[in-house]
CSV table of C-alpha atoms and ligand atoms in Angstrom, one decimal:
chain,number,residue,atom,x,y,z
A,1,LEU,CA,0.0,0.0,0.0
A,2,PHE,CA,1.1,3.6,0.7
A,3,ALA,CA,4.5,4.1,2.1
A,4,ASN,CA,4.9,7.0,4.5
A,5,VAL,CA,7.1,9.5,2.8
A,6,THR,CA,5.9,12.6,4.6
A,7,ALA,CA,9.5,13.3,5.6
A,8,ASP,CA,10.5,13.7,1.9
A,9,ASN,CA,8.3,16.8,1.8
A,10,VAL,CA,10.8,19.5,1.9
A,11,GLU,CA,11.0,23.2,1.2
A,12,THR,CA,12.6,23.7,-2.2
A,13,THR,CA,15.7,25.7,-2.8
A,14,ASP,CA,15.4,25.4,-6.5
A,15,PRO,CA,15.6,29.0,-7.8
A,16,ALA,CA,13.8,28.3,-11.0
A,17,ASP,CA,10.9,26.7,-9.2
A,18,LEU,CA,10.7,29.5,-6.8
A,19,SER,CA,10.7,32.2,-9.4
A,20,ARG,CA,8.0,30.3,-11.4
A,21,LEU,CA,5.9,30.3,-8.2
A,22,ARG,CA,6.5,33.9,-7.5
A,23,LYS,CA,5.0,34.8,-10.9
A,24,LEU,CA,1.9,32.7,-10.5
A,25,ARG,CA,-1.5,33.8,-9.3
A,26,ASN,CA,-4.6,31.7,-8.9
A,27,ILE,CA,-7.5,34.2,-8.6
A,28,GLY,CA,-11.2,34.4,-8.6
A,29,ILE,CA,-13.4,37.4,-9.5
A,30,SER,CA,-16.5,37.8,-7.3
A,31,ALA,CA,-19.3,40.2,-7.1
A,32,HIS,CA,-23.0,40.9,-6.4
A,33,ILE,CA,-24.8,40.3,-9.7
A,34,ASP,CA,-24.7,43.2,-12.1
A,35,SER,CA,-21.6,44.8,-10.5
A,36,GLY,CA,-19.6,44.0,-13.6
A,37,LYS,CA,-17.9,40.7,-12.9
A,38,THR,CA,-18.5,39.5,-16.5
A,39,THR,CA,-17.4,42.7,-18.1
A,40,LEU,CA,-14.2,42.9,-15.9
A,41,THR,CA,-13.3,39.3,-16.7
A,42,GLU,CA,-13.8,40.0,-20.4
A,43,ARG,CA,-11.6,43.1,-20.2
A,44,VAL,CA,-8.9,41.1,-18.4
A,45,LEU,CA,-9.0,38.5,-21.2
A,46,TYR,CA,-8.8,41.2,-23.8
A,47,TYR,CA,-5.9,43.1,-22.3
A,48,THR,CA,-4.0,39.8,-21.7
A,49,GLY,CA,-4.5,39.0,-25.3
A,50,ARG,CA,-6.8,36.0,-24.8
A,51,ILE,CA,-9.8,37.3,-26.7
A,52,LYS,CA,-9.6,39.7,-29.7
A,53,ALA,CA,-12.8,41.7,-29.3
A,54,ILE,CA,-14.8,43.2,-26.5
A,55,HIS,CA,-18.2,44.8,-26.0
A,56,GLU,CA,-18.1,48.1,-27.8
A,57,VAL,CA,-19.0,51.1,-25.8
A,58,ARG,CA,-22.4,52.3,-26.8
A,59,GLY,CA,-24.6,54.6,-24.7
A,60,LYS,CA,-24.5,55.2,-21.0
A,61,ASP,CA,-24.6,52.6,-18.3
A,62,GLY,CA,-24.1,49.7,-20.6
A,63,GLU,CA,-27.4,50.3,-22.2
A,64,GLY,CA,-27.4,49.6,-25.9
A,65,ALA,CA,-24.2,47.6,-25.6
A,66,LYS,CA,-24.1,45.1,-28.4
A,67,MET,CA,-21.8,42.3,-29.3
A,68,ASP,CA,-19.4,43.0,-32.0
A,69,SER,CA,-20.5,39.9,-33.9
A,70,MET,CA,-21.7,36.4,-33.4
A,71,GLU,CA,-18.1,35.4,-33.0
A,72,LEU,CA,-17.7,37.6,-30.0
A,73,GLU,CA,-20.9,36.1,-28.5
A,74,ARG,CA,-19.4,32.7,-29.0
A,75,GLU,CA,-16.1,33.8,-27.5
A,76,ARG,CA,-17.8,35.4,-24.6
A,77,GLY,CA,-19.9,32.3,-23.9
A,78,ILE,CA,-16.8,30.1,-23.8
A,79,THR,CA,-14.8,32.6,-21.9
A,80,ILE,CA,-17.2,33.0,-19.1
A,81,GLN,CA,-18.1,29.3,-18.8
A,82,SER,CA,-14.6,28.0,-18.6
A,83,ALA,CA,-13.9,26.7,-15.0
A,84,ALA,CA,-10.4,28.2,-15.2
A,85,THR,CA,-8.6,30.4,-17.7
A,86,TYR,CA,-4.9,30.8,-18.0
A,87,CYS,CA,-3.5,34.1,-19.1
A,88,ASN,CA,-0.3,36.1,-18.9
A,89,TRP,CA,0.2,39.7,-17.8
A,90,ASN,CA,3.3,41.7,-18.1
A,91,TRP,CA,3.5,43.7,-14.9
A,92,GLU,CA,5.4,46.7,-15.8
A,93,GLY,CA,9.0,46.4,-14.9
A,94,HIS,CA,8.5,43.0,-13.4
A,95,GLY,CA,8.1,40.7,-16.4
A,96,ASP,CA,5.5,38.1,-17.3
A,97,TYR,CA,3.1,36.8,-14.7
A,98,ASN,CA,0.8,33.8,-15.2
A,99,ILE,CA,-2.7,34.2,-13.9
A,100,ASN,CA,-5.3,31.5,-13.6
A,101,ILE,CA,-8.8,32.9,-13.3
A,102,ILE,CA,-11.0,30.4,-11.7
A,103,ASP,CA,-14.7,30.7,-12.1
A,104,THR,CA,-16.3,31.3,-8.7
A,105,PRO,CA,-20.0,30.4,-8.8
A,106,GLY,CA,-22.0,33.2,-7.4
A,107,HIS,CA,-24.3,31.1,-5.4
A,108,VAL,CA,-26.0,32.7,-2.4
A,109,ASP,CA,-25.8,29.4,-0.5
A,110,PHE,CA,-22.7,27.7,0.5
A,111,THR,CA,-22.6,24.7,-1.7
A,112,ILE,CA,-20.0,22.1,-2.3
A,113,GLU,CA,-19.4,23.7,-5.7
A,114,VAL,CA,-18.7,27.1,-4.2
A,115,GLU,CA,-16.5,25.4,-1.6
A,116,ARG,CA,-14.4,23.7,-4.2
A,117,ALA,CA,-13.9,26.8,-6.2
A,118,LEU,CA,-12.9,28.8,-3.1
A,119,ARG,CA,-10.5,26.1,-2.1
A,120,VAL,CA,-8.4,26.4,-5.2
A,121,LEU,CA,-8.2,30.2,-5.1
A,122,ASP,CA,-5.2,32.0,-3.6
A,123,GLY,CA,-6.7,35.5,-3.9
A,124,ALA,CA,-9.6,37.3,-5.4
A,125,ILE,CA,-10.9,40.5,-6.9
A,126,LEU,CA,-14.1,41.6,-5.2
A,127,VAL,CA,-16.0,43.8,-7.7
A,128,LEU,CA,-18.4,46.4,-6.3
A,129,CYS,CA,-20.7,48.7,-8.1
A,130,GLY,CA,-19.6,52.3,-7.7
A,131,VAL,CA,-23.2,53.4,-7.2
A,132,SER,CA,-24.8,50.6,-5.3
A,133,GLY,CA,-21.8,49.6,-3.3
A,134,VAL,CA,-22.0,46.7,-0.9
A,135,GLN,CA,-25.1,44.6,-1.7
A,136,SER,CA,-26.4,41.4,-0.1
A,137,GLN,CA,-24.5,39.1,-2.4
A,138,THR,CA,-21.3,41.1,-1.9
A,139,ILE,CA,-21.6,40.3,1.8
A,140,THR,CA,-22.2,36.6,1.0
A,141,VAL,CA,-19.3,36.1,-1.4
A,142,ASP,CA,-17.1,38.1,0.9
A,143,ARG,CA,-18.0,35.9,3.9
A,144,GLN,CA,-17.4,32.8,1.8
A,145,MET,CA,-13.9,34.0,0.9
A,146,ARG,CA,-13.2,35.0,4.4
A,147,ARG,CA,-14.0,31.5,5.5
A,148,TYR,CA,-11.4,30.2,3.2
A,149,ASN,CA,-9.0,32.9,4.2
A,150,VAL,CA,-8.8,34.2,0.6
A,151,PRO,CA,-7.2,37.7,0.5
A,152,ARG,CA,-9.1,40.1,-1.8
A,153,ILE,CA,-8.5,43.3,-3.5
A,154,SER,CA,-11.6,45.4,-4.0
A,155,PHE,CA,-12.4,47.0,-7.4
A,156,ILE,CA,-14.9,49.8,-7.3
A,157,ASN,CA,-16.4,49.6,-10.8
A,158,LYS,CA,-18.9,51.7,-12.8
A,159,LEU,CA,-17.3,55.0,-11.8
A,160,ASP,CA,-18.6,56.4,-15.1
A,161,ARG,CA,-22.1,56.1,-13.8
A,162,VAL,CA,-24.1,59.0,-12.6
A,163,GLY,CA,-24.0,59.1,-8.8
A,164,ALA,CA,-20.8,57.1,-8.5
A,165,ASN,CA,-19.3,57.7,-5.1
A,166,PRO,CA,-16.2,55.6,-4.5
A,167,PHE,CA,-15.3,56.9,-1.0
A,168,SER,CA,-18.7,56.2,0.5
A,169,ILE,CA,-18.3,52.7,-0.8
A,170,ILE,CA,-14.9,52.3,0.9
A,171,GLU,CA,-16.8,53.2,4.1
A,172,GLN,CA,-19.4,50.5,3.3
A,173,ILE,CA,-16.6,48.0,2.8
A,174,ARG,CA,-15.2,48.8,6.3
A,175,GLN,CA,-18.6,48.9,8.0
A,176,LYS,CA,-20.4,46.0,6.3
A,177,LEU,CA,-17.5,43.7,5.4
A,178,LYS,CA,-15.6,44.5,8.5
A,179,ILE,CA,-12.2,44.6,6.9
A,180,THR,CA,-9.5,47.2,7.1
A,181,ALA,CA,-9.6,48.8,3.7
A,182,ALA,CA,-8.3,51.9,2.0
A,183,ALA,CA,-8.0,53.3,-1.5
A,184,ILE,CA,-4.6,52.8,-3.2
A,185,GLN,CA,-6.0,54.8,-6.1
A,186,ILE,CA,-8.3,57.7,-6.7
A,187,PRO,CA,-10.2,58.2,-9.9
A,188,ILE,CA,-9.3,61.0,-12.3
A,189,GLY,CA,-12.7,62.5,-13.0
A,190,LEU,CA,-16.0,60.8,-12.3
A,191,GLU,CA,-19.1,59.9,-14.4
A,192,ASP,CA,-18.7,61.1,-17.9
A,193,ASN,CA,-15.3,62.6,-17.1
A,194,LEU,CA,-13.7,59.5,-15.8
A,195,LYS,CA,-10.2,59.3,-17.5
A,196,GLY,CA,-8.0,57.2,-15.4
A,197,VAL,CA,-6.6,56.7,-11.8
A,198,VAL,CA,-4.1,58.3,-9.6
A,199,ASP,CA,-1.8,55.6,-8.0
A,200,LEU,CA,-1.4,56.8,-4.4
A,201,ILE,CA,1.6,54.5,-3.8
A,202,LYS,CA,3.6,55.4,-6.9
A,203,TRP,CA,2.3,59.0,-6.8
A,204,LYS,CA,1.6,59.1,-10.5
A,205,ALA,CA,-1.5,59.5,-12.7
A,206,TYR,CA,-2.5,56.8,-15.2
A,207,TYR,CA,-4.8,57.7,-18.1
A,208,ASN,CA,-6.5,55.1,-20.3
A,209,GLU,CA,-6.2,56.3,-23.9
A,210,GLY,CA,-6.5,55.0,-27.4
A,211,ASN,CA,-9.1,52.7,-28.8
A,212,ARG,CA,-10.6,50.5,-26.0
A,213,GLY,CA,-8.3,52.1,-23.4
A,214,ASP,CA,-5.5,50.0,-24.7
A,215,LYS,CA,-2.8,52.5,-23.8
A,216,VAL,CA,-2.0,53.4,-20.2
A,217,ILE,CA,-0.2,56.7,-20.1
A,218,GLU,CA,1.7,57.7,-17.0
A,219,LYS,CA,1.7,61.4,-16.1
A,220,GLU,CA,2.2,63.7,-13.2
A,221,ILE,CA,-0.9,64.0,-10.9
A,222,PRO,CA,-3.0,66.9,-12.1
A,223,GLU,CA,-2.8,69.9,-9.9
A,224,GLU,CA,-6.5,69.9,-8.9
A,225,LEU,CA,-6.2,66.4,-7.5
A,226,ILE,CA,-3.1,66.8,-5.4
A,227,LYS,CA,-5.0,67.8,-2.2
A,228,LEU,CA,-7.4,64.9,-2.4
A,229,ALA,CA,-4.6,62.5,-3.3
A,230,SER,CA,-2.6,63.6,-0.3
A,231,GLU,CA,-5.5,63.2,2.0
A,232,LYS,CA,-6.2,59.7,0.7
A,233,ARG,CA,-2.6,58.7,0.9
A,234,GLN,CA,-2.6,59.7,4.5
A,235,GLU,CA,-5.7,57.7,5.1
A,236,LEU,CA,-4.0,54.7,3.4
A,237,ILE,CA,-1.0,55.1,5.8
A,238,GLU,CA,-3.3,55.4,8.9
A,239,ASN,CA,-5.2,52.3,7.9
A,240,LEU,CA,-2.0,50.4,7.2
A,241,ALA,CA,-0.6,51.5,10.6
A,242,ASP,CA,-3.5,49.5,12.2
A,243,VAL,CA,-2.4,46.2,10.5
A,244,ASP,CA,1.3,46.6,9.8
A,245,ASP,CA,4.0,47.1,12.4
A,246,GLN,CA,6.5,48.8,10.1
A,247,ILE,CA,4.1,51.4,8.9
A,248,ALA,CA,2.9,51.8,12.5
A,249,ASP,CA,6.4,52.6,13.7
A,250,ILE,CA,6.9,55.2,10.9
A,251,PHE,CA,3.5,56.7,11.5
A,252,LEU,CA,4.1,57.0,15.3
A,253,SER,CA,7.4,58.6,14.8
A,254,GLU,CA,5.7,61.1,12.4
A,255,GLY,CA,7.8,60.0,9.5
A,256,THR,CA,6.5,59.4,5.9
A,257,PRO,CA,6.8,56.0,4.4
A,258,THR,CA,8.4,55.7,1.0
A,259,SER,CA,6.6,54.3,-2.0
A,260,GLN,CA,8.5,51.1,-1.6
A,261,GLN,CA,7.6,50.8,2.1
A,262,LEU,CA,3.9,51.4,1.3
A,263,MET,CA,4.0,48.9,-1.5
A,264,ASP,CA,5.6,46.2,0.7
A,265,ALA,CA,3.2,47.0,3.5
A,266,VAL,CA,0.1,46.7,1.3
A,267,ARG,CA,1.5,43.4,-0.1
A,268,ARG,CA,2.3,42.0,3.4
A,269,SER,CA,-1.1,42.9,4.9
A,270,THR,CA,-3.1,41.8,1.9
A,271,VAL,CA,-1.3,38.4,1.7
A,272,ALA,CA,-1.9,38.1,5.5
A,273,ASN,CA,-5.6,38.9,4.8
A,274,LYS,CA,-5.7,41.8,7.2
A,275,PHE,CA,-6.2,44.5,4.6
A,276,SER,CA,-8.0,45.0,1.3
A,277,PRO,CA,-6.5,47.5,-1.1
A,278,VAL,CA,-9.2,49.4,-3.0
A,279,LEU,CA,-8.9,50.0,-6.7
A,280,MET,CA,-11.1,52.2,-8.9
A,281,GLY,CA,-12.3,52.1,-12.5
A,282,SER,CA,-14.9,51.3,-15.0
A,283,ALA,CA,-14.6,47.9,-16.8
A,284,PHE,CA,-17.2,49.0,-19.3
A,285,LYS,CA,-15.3,52.3,-20.2
A,286,ASN,CA,-12.0,50.5,-20.1
A,287,THR,CA,-10.6,52.5,-17.1
A,288,GLY,CA,-8.3,51.1,-14.5
A,289,VAL,CA,-8.4,47.4,-15.6
A,290,GLN,CA,-4.7,47.2,-16.5
A,291,LYS,CA,-3.9,48.7,-13.1
A,292,ALA,CA,-6.1,46.1,-11.5
A,293,LEU,CA,-4.0,43.4,-13.2
A,294,ASP,CA,-0.8,45.0,-11.9
A,295,ALA,CA,-2.4,44.9,-8.4
A,296,VAL,CA,-3.2,41.2,-8.7
A,297,CYS,CA,0.6,40.6,-9.4
A,298,ALA,CA,1.7,43.1,-6.8
A,299,PHE,CA,-0.5,42.3,-3.9
A,300,LEU,CA,-2.2,38.9,-4.1
A,301,PRO,CA,-0.3,35.9,-2.8
A,302,ASN,CA,1.5,33.4,-4.9
A,303,PRO,CA,0.9,29.7,-4.2
A,304,SER,CA,4.0,29.4,-2.0
A,305,GLU,CA,2.6,32.0,0.4
A,306,VAL,CA,-0.7,30.1,1.0
A,307,HIS,CA,-1.0,27.5,3.7
A,308,ASN,CA,-2.7,24.4,2.4
A,309,THR,CA,-3.2,21.1,4.2
A,310,ALA,CA,-4.4,17.6,3.4
A,311,LEU,CA,-5.4,14.7,5.5
A,312,ASP,CA,-2.9,11.9,5.7
A,313,LEU,CA,-4.9,8.7,5.4
A,314,ASN,CA,-1.9,6.7,6.6
A,315,GLN,CA,-1.8,8.7,9.9
A,316,LYS,CA,-5.4,8.6,11.1
A,317,GLU,CA,-6.3,11.5,8.9
A,318,ALA,CA,-3.8,13.8,10.6
A,319,LYS,CA,-3.5,17.2,9.0
A,320,VAL,CA,-0.4,17.6,7.0
A,321,ASP,CA,1.1,20.6,5.3
A,322,LEU,CA,1.3,20.7,1.5
A,323,LEU,CA,4.4,22.3,0.1
A,324,PRO,CA,3.9,23.7,-3.4
A,325,TYR,CA,7.2,22.7,-4.9
A,326,SER,CA,7.6,20.7,-8.0
A,327,LYS,CA,10.2,18.2,-6.7
A,328,ASN,CA,7.9,17.0,-3.9
A,329,PRO,CA,5.5,14.0,-4.5
A,330,PHE,CA,2.5,15.0,-6.5
A,331,VAL,CA,-0.8,15.8,-4.8
A,332,GLY,CA,-3.7,17.4,-6.7
A,333,LEU,CA,-7.4,18.1,-6.4
A,334,ALA,CA,-10.0,17.5,-9.1
A,335,PHE,CA,-12.1,20.5,-8.5
A,336,LYS,CA,-14.4,20.6,-11.5
A,337,LEU,CA,-15.5,18.2,-14.2
A,338,GLU,CA,-16.8,19.4,-17.6
A,339,ASP,CA,-18.3,17.5,-20.5
A,340,GLY,CA,-16.7,18.8,-23.7
A,341,LYS,CA,-16.7,17.6,-27.2
A,342,TYR,CA,-13.4,15.7,-26.6
A,343,GLY,CA,-14.8,13.9,-23.5
A,344,GLN,CA,-14.6,14.6,-19.8
A,345,LEU,CA,-12.3,17.4,-18.9
A,346,THR,CA,-11.1,17.3,-15.3
A,347,TYR,CA,-9.7,20.5,-13.8
A,348,ILE,CA,-6.9,19.9,-11.3
A,349,ARG,CA,-5.2,22.1,-8.9
A,350,VAL,CA,-1.7,20.8,-8.3
A,351,TYR,CA,-0.9,21.4,-4.7
A,352,GLN,CA,2.5,19.9,-4.6
A,353,GLY,CA,4.8,18.1,-7.0
A,354,ALA,CA,4.5,18.2,-10.7
A,355,LEU,CA,2.0,16.5,-13.0
A,356,LYS,CA,3.4,15.0,-16.2
A,357,ARG,CA,1.7,13.7,-19.3
A,358,GLY,CA,2.1,10.0,-19.4
A,359,SER,CA,2.7,9.6,-15.7
A,360,PHE,CA,0.5,7.5,-13.4
A,361,VAL,CA,-1.5,9.0,-10.6
A,362,THR,CA,-3.6,7.4,-7.9
A,363,ASN,CA,-7.1,8.4,-6.9
A,364,SER,CA,-6.9,8.3,-3.1
A,365,LYS,CA,-10.6,7.6,-2.8
A,366,THR,CA,-10.9,4.7,-5.2
A,367,LEU,CA,-7.2,3.7,-5.0
A,368,LYS,CA,-7.3,3.3,-8.7
A,369,LYS,CA,-4.1,4.1,-10.6
A,370,VAL,CA,-4.6,5.9,-13.9
A,371,LYS,CA,-2.4,7.1,-16.6
A,372,VAL,CA,-2.5,10.8,-17.6
A,373,PRO,CA,-3.0,10.6,-21.3
A,374,ARG,CA,-3.4,14.3,-22.1
A,375,LEU,CA,-2.7,17.4,-20.1
A,376,VAL,CA,-3.9,20.9,-21.2
A,377,ARG,CA,-4.1,24.5,-20.1
A,378,MET,CA,-7.3,26.3,-20.9
A,379,HIS,CA,-6.9,29.7,-22.6
A,380,SER,CA,-10.6,30.8,-22.7
A,381,ASN,CA,-11.4,29.7,-26.2
A,382,GLU,CA,-8.3,27.5,-26.9
A,383,MET,CA,-6.5,24.9,-25.1
A,384,GLU,CA,-2.8,24.2,-25.1
A,385,ASP,CA,-1.3,20.8,-24.7
A,386,VAL,CA,1.4,20.7,-22.2
A,387,GLU,CA,3.9,18.0,-21.1
A,388,GLU,CA,4.1,19.0,-17.5
A,389,VAL,CA,2.7,21.5,-15.0
A,390,GLY,CA,4.4,22.5,-11.8
A,391,ALA,CA,3.3,22.8,-8.2
A,392,GLY,CA,0.7,25.5,-7.6
A,393,GLU,CA,-0.7,25.4,-11.1
A,394,ILE,CA,-4.2,24.7,-12.5
A,395,CYS,CA,-4.6,22.5,-15.5
A,396,ALA,CA,-7.0,20.1,-17.0
A,397,LEU,CA,-6.8,16.4,-17.9
A,398,PHE,CA,-8.6,14.4,-20.5
A,399,GLY,CA,-9.4,10.8,-20.3
A,400,VAL,CA,-9.3,10.4,-16.5
A,401,ASP,CA,-12.4,9.0,-14.9
A,402,CYS,CA,-13.1,10.4,-11.5
A,403,SER,CA,-15.6,12.5,-9.5
A,404,SER,CA,-15.3,16.2,-8.6
A,405,GLY,CA,-13.6,16.6,-5.3
A,406,ASP,CA,-11.3,13.5,-5.7
A,407,THR,CA,-7.7,13.7,-4.7
A,408,PHE,CA,-4.9,12.4,-6.8
A,409,THR,CA,-1.4,11.6,-5.6
A,410,ASP,CA,1.7,10.0,-7.0
A,411,GLY,CA,0.6,6.7,-5.4
A,412,VAL,CA,3.1,6.9,-2.6
A,413,LEU,CA,1.6,9.6,-0.5
A,414,ASN,CA,-1.9,8.7,0.8
A,415,TYR,CA,-3.3,12.2,1.2
A,416,SER,CA,-6.9,13.4,0.8
A,417,LEU,CA,-8.0,16.9,0.0
A,418,THR,CA,-11.6,15.8,0.1
A,419,SER,CA,-14.0,18.5,1.1
A,420,MET,CA,-14.2,19.7,4.7
A,421,PHE,CA,-17.7,20.8,3.9
A,422,VAL,CA,-20.1,20.3,6.7
A,423,PRO,CA,-23.8,20.5,5.9
A,424,ASP,CA,-24.7,22.4,9.0
A,425,SER,CA,-22.3,25.2,8.3
A,426,VAL,CA,-24.4,26.6,5.4
A,427,ILE,CA,-24.0,30.3,5.1
A,428,SER,CA,-27.0,32.2,3.9
A,429,LEU,CA,-28.4,35.6,4.4
A,430,SER,CA,-31.5,35.8,6.5
B,501,GDP,P1,-22.2,40.7,-13.6
B,501,GDP,O1,-23.6,40.3,-13.4
B,501,GDP,O2,-21.5,41.1,-12.3
B,501,GDP,O3,-21.3,39.7,-14.3
B,501,GDP,O4,-22.2,42.1,-14.4
B,501,GDP,P2,-22.0,42.4,-16.0
B,501,GDP,O5,-20.6,42.4,-16.3
B,501,GDP,O6,-22.9,41.5,-16.8
B,501,GDP,O7,-22.6,43.8,-16.0
B,501,GDP,C1,-23.9,44.2,-15.8
B,501,GDP,C2,-24.3,45.4,-16.6
B,501,GDP,O8,-23.5,46.5,-16.2
B,501,GDP,C3,-24.1,45.2,-18.1
B,501,GDP,O9,-25.1,45.9,-18.8
B,501,GDP,C4,-22.7,45.9,-18.3
B,501,GDP,O10,-22.6,46.4,-19.6
B,501,GDP,C5,-22.8,47.0,-17.3
B,501,GDP,N1,-21.5,47.4,-16.8
B,501,GDP,C6,-20.5,46.7,-16.4
B,501,GDP,N2,-19.4,47.4,-16.0
B,501,GDP,C7,-19.8,48.7,-16.2
B,501,GDP,C8,-19.1,49.9,-16.0
B,501,GDP,O11,-18.0,50.0,-15.6
B,501,GDP,N3,-19.9,51.1,-16.2
B,501,GDP,C9,-21.2,51.0,-16.7
B,501,GDP,N4,-21.8,52.1,-16.9
B,501,GDP,N5,-21.8,49.9,-16.9
B,501,GDP,C10,-21.1,48.7,-16.7
């Protein structure tokens, strides 16, 4: 049967594996219905080059928005339905990052499906409507993420709409979601005049220009916004001082943190899930989306920063740590099954070790050993065959018979990642 090789689970020192992990993000995008989750996802796929067309801007408030063509409709359908989409983002000055966007079902009830999606996320973007703010489903999805200790950045969307009020929405985030939050951006203009965002950390203005906001132009902060930006930067520092010792020390000695110190503190406190940085924009008007992608890379944790555990079935289901390094024995979770035209597609999160095409994996529930005939990465409307994926990655398998929620291992470890879902812990809003 299974040998006990837990002792072989070691921290890696392989620099290539570590730098791969540092540039990997597994994220979800969550929102109250109608806040713009679909639109934001679509923009993200557009700016990362995954889809070639987006909703054209027509009329106000999304009214009259039409698809470019049938092709777009088809693309959009596939895009949004895919359980996980792999894309790349070049974070300015930091190189290419790989981002897996995992579809998080927006169920109001805490179902096994929601649970599994949350389990494979390392971070999330919480999208809020810039007019309606925190709504019932925002509270629900936020609670669900909190339960899984998923750090989140907040994106206040629809700032082009009449009545948009981002700062009152930050207040709602603090009051209703009970998390320390502060703006790391302020909008340049509002409603019809929305043009871009001021980055309070870098202390620069970023304008979206060109067709579909493709170009992000860095400029100095406009004169008329300096006062507000200074106040909001101070508010950011004060909020960070509550959750970060280094900023607290600087704040108490009446010093001013540098951009780098602020950047590091936002990252530390977001990864530790003590703080939510708030971003601004309008997905529909193509404002602030690229900066949101930068923030995903800058502030959300990589897989090596997230604590994941499994049950060791050899040791009376003792909880064991999973170490997301490619050299360790393979452990992965089948978190979603999809029936496609090529047969059953099984989405896997690799928690540790690497998964190779042609290798054998063992289902820890059925104890069946199966060969991995085909391994793919999903790129919204295309899939890419790959030979191997490393620890922390999300991929999909063809030709493997299993159920959603099953754990696969290298056949040596006898770990189970099977759901810790308990029926009486259903969260719903009453
Ligand atoms: P979801 O239900 O959260 O996925 O929201 P959708 O992305 O489907 O957006 C709901 C509606 O709001 C659609 O009509 C969108 O075109 C519109 N919408 C999304 N983002 C924005 C935005 O930034 N500004 C405006 N004015 N409308 C938006």
